[in-house]
Amino acid sequence: MRLAIAQVPPLDGDPPANLRRLDQLARRAHDCSAELLVLPEMFLTGYVIGRQRILELAGSYHREVAEMATRYHLAIAYGYPERKGATVFNTVGVLDQAGTRLLDQRKIHYFGQLDADQFDPPPRRPPQVVSWRGWQIGVAICYDIEFPETARALAVAGADLIVVPTANMIDYDQVQHLLLPARALENQVYLAYANYCGSDTQHEYGGLSRVLAPTGEVVATATRDPTILVVEIDRDRLTACRQRHSYLADRRFDITLR
């Protein structure tokens, strides 16, 4: 499968501008023969915009994203605020190349007071895996991937690829350098990490978006600057890694680890 990973600065509180930018990114991904475009966390609205603005913007613009998926024959994973009545969640939607919604995954682990102030706690349900073009795909949103249980739950559910839309700040580069390789290797999965670069009113984002192989190796990485990574992931490499590293099969369930 060919992935396109978009690394861009946040555009806060301006969904029309983000949709125009999405159209440009989707066109570039299509021109590179990508099959799946992965965008950062809360891409449609921006991340640090406050609860009231999130509530005003939540749940809109999905039709336009679906039209782009169809126009460019491209699956899209994008962050957006999901509203249910008076509650709102930090969510990533995954659409296939026909604009059909495959998955809406809500963020499980909230990062500090920022997330707690803007979003309601998500329902207690495990992350989901969907099948697309012979690949099993799961989503972990930003801070979620820093907990081994999230990636492990997706791997046990059958994930081959975990996409990670994120808004990771520049002070936390250890996530990209240390945690992502471990998550990929210990679960024998590909990881596609799409981060912001630049800054908003509160944070400077670190970029370093990347794709990691199930060996833990970095297949491709961005710098701090805006870019779009186009990367091939390979089924044979995944199979070979799973034959060599049998962590999932070798886990012990007959004892309690405390």
Short mmCIF file of C-alpha atoms in Angstrom, two decimals, residues 112-229:
data_model
loop_
_atom_site.label_atom_id
_atom_site.label_comp_id
_atom_site.label_asym_id
_atom_site.label_seq_id
_atom_site.Cartn_x
_atom_site.Cartn_y
_atom_site.Cartn_z
CA GLY A 112 -3.39 17.32 30.32
CA GLN A 113 -5.83 20.13 30.99
CA LEU A 114 -6.02 21.22 27.36
CA ASP A 115 -7.89 18.10 26.27
CA ALA A 116 -9.90 17.92 29.48
CA ASP A 117 -11.12 21.51 29.02
CA GLN A 118 -12.06 21.06 25.36
CA PHE A 119 -13.53 17.55 25.21
CA ASP A 120 -15.78 15.18 27.12
CA PRO A 121 -14.48 11.79 28.26
CA PRO A 122 -15.06 9.22 25.52
CA PRO A 123 -17.16 6.11 26.15
CA ARG A 124 -15.24 3.14 27.50
CA ARG A 125 -14.77 0.98 24.44
CA PRO A 126 -11.63 -0.54 22.94
CA PRO A 127 -10.12 0.87 19.76
CA GLN A 128 -11.52 -0.67 16.59
CA VAL A 129 -9.87 -2.23 13.53
CA VAL A 130 -11.32 -2.09 10.01
CA SER A 131 -10.46 -4.03 6.89
CA TRP A 132 -9.55 -2.16 3.71
CA ARG A 133 -7.89 -3.50 0.57
CA GLY A 134 -6.61 -6.54 2.41
CA TRP A 135 -5.07 -4.52 5.27
CA GLN A 136 -6.35 -4.32 8.82
CA ILE A 137 -6.19 -0.68 9.93
CA GLY A 138 -6.54 0.87 13.39
CA VAL A 139 -6.26 4.41 14.74
CA ALA A 140 -4.46 5.80 17.80
CA ILE A 141 -4.75 9.55 18.33
CA CYS A 142 -1.64 11.40 19.53
CA TYR A 143 -1.17 10.60 23.27
CA ASP A 144 -2.89 7.23 22.77
CA ILE A 145 0.17 5.74 21.09
CA GLU A 146 2.34 6.59 24.10
CA PHE A 147 0.53 3.89 26.08
CA PRO A 148 1.55 0.34 25.14
CA GLU A 149 -1.96 -0.94 25.88
CA THR A 150 -3.44 1.03 22.96
CA ALA A 151 -1.16 -0.42 20.31
CA ARG A 152 -1.37 -3.86 21.88
CA ALA A 153 -5.18 -3.80 21.85
CA LEU A 154 -5.13 -2.89 18.17
CA ALA A 155 -2.55 -5.56 17.38
CA VAL A 156 -4.55 -8.23 19.23
CA ALA A 157 -7.60 -7.11 17.24
CA GLY A 158 -5.61 -7.86 14.08
CA ALA A 159 -4.16 -4.50 13.03
CA ASP A 160 -1.47 -4.49 10.34
CA LEU A 161 -1.21 -0.70 10.22
CA ILE A 162 -1.88 1.86 12.96
CA VAL A 163 -2.38 5.43 11.74
CA VAL A 164 -1.58 8.10 14.32
CA PRO A 165 -2.92 11.61 13.65
CA THR A 166 -1.17 13.73 16.25
CA ALA A 167 -0.38 17.20 17.59
CA ASN A 168 2.88 16.47 19.38
CA MET A 169 4.84 19.43 20.71
CA ILE A 170 8.51 20.03 20.04
CA ASP A 171 9.45 19.24 23.66
CA TYR A 172 8.35 15.62 23.25
CA ASP A 173 10.55 14.34 20.42
CA GLN A 174 11.22 11.20 22.47
CA VAL A 175 7.86 9.92 21.27
CA GLN A 176 9.08 9.76 17.68
CA HIS A 177 12.60 8.63 18.53
CA LEU A 178 11.90 6.06 21.26
CA LEU A 179 8.26 5.09 21.68
CA LEU A 180 7.16 4.70 18.07
CA PRO A 181 9.90 2.17 17.19
CA ALA A 182 9.02 0.18 20.30
CA ARG A 183 5.29 0.19 19.51
CA ALA A 184 5.92 -0.98 15.96
CA LEU A 185 8.36 -3.73 16.90
CA GLU A 186 6.62 -5.14 19.96
CA ASN A 187 3.33 -5.41 18.06
CA GLN A 188 4.67 -6.26 14.58
CA VAL A 189 2.70 -3.47 12.90
CA TYR A 190 3.37 -0.55 10.61
CA LEU A 191 2.89 2.90 12.17
CA ALA A 192 2.04 6.04 10.22
CA TYR A 193 2.52 9.14 12.40
CA ALA A 194 1.18 12.45 11.01
CA ASN A 195 2.17 15.46 13.13
CA TYR A 196 1.79 19.22 12.91
CA CYS A 197 4.75 21.52 12.45
CA GLY A 198 4.88 25.24 13.18
CA SER A 199 2.83 26.74 16.00
CA ASP A 200 -0.55 27.95 17.19
CA THR A 201 -1.50 30.33 20.01
CA GLN A 202 -0.15 27.99 22.72
CA HIS A 203 2.25 25.41 21.34
CA GLU A 204 5.13 24.82 18.98
CA TYR A 205 4.80 21.47 17.22
CA GLY A 206 7.70 19.19 16.49
CA GLY A 207 7.03 17.73 13.06
CA LEU A 208 9.15 14.58 12.58
CA SER A 209 6.19 12.77 11.04
CA ARG A 210 7.25 9.29 10.03
CA VAL A 211 6.38 5.77 8.97
CA LEU A 212 7.84 2.85 10.88
CA ALA A 213 8.16 -0.75 9.79
CA PRO A 214 7.13 -3.68 12.01
CA THR A 215 10.85 -4.15 12.68
CA GLY A 216 10.89 -0.78 14.46
CA GLU A 217 12.95 0.76 11.64
CA VAL A 218 12.08 4.19 10.28
CA VAL A 219 10.95 3.81 6.67
CA ALA A 220 10.70 7.56 6.05
CA THR A 221 10.73 10.69 8.20
CA ALA A 222 10.03 14.39 7.86
CA THR A 223 12.05 17.23 9.36
CA ARG A 224 10.42 20.21 11.12
CA ASP A 225 9.09 21.72 7.90
CA PRO A 226 5.80 21.27 6.03
CA THR A 227 5.89 18.28 3.72
CA ILE A 228 4.02 15.26 2.49
CA LEU A 229 5.72 11.88 2.87
#
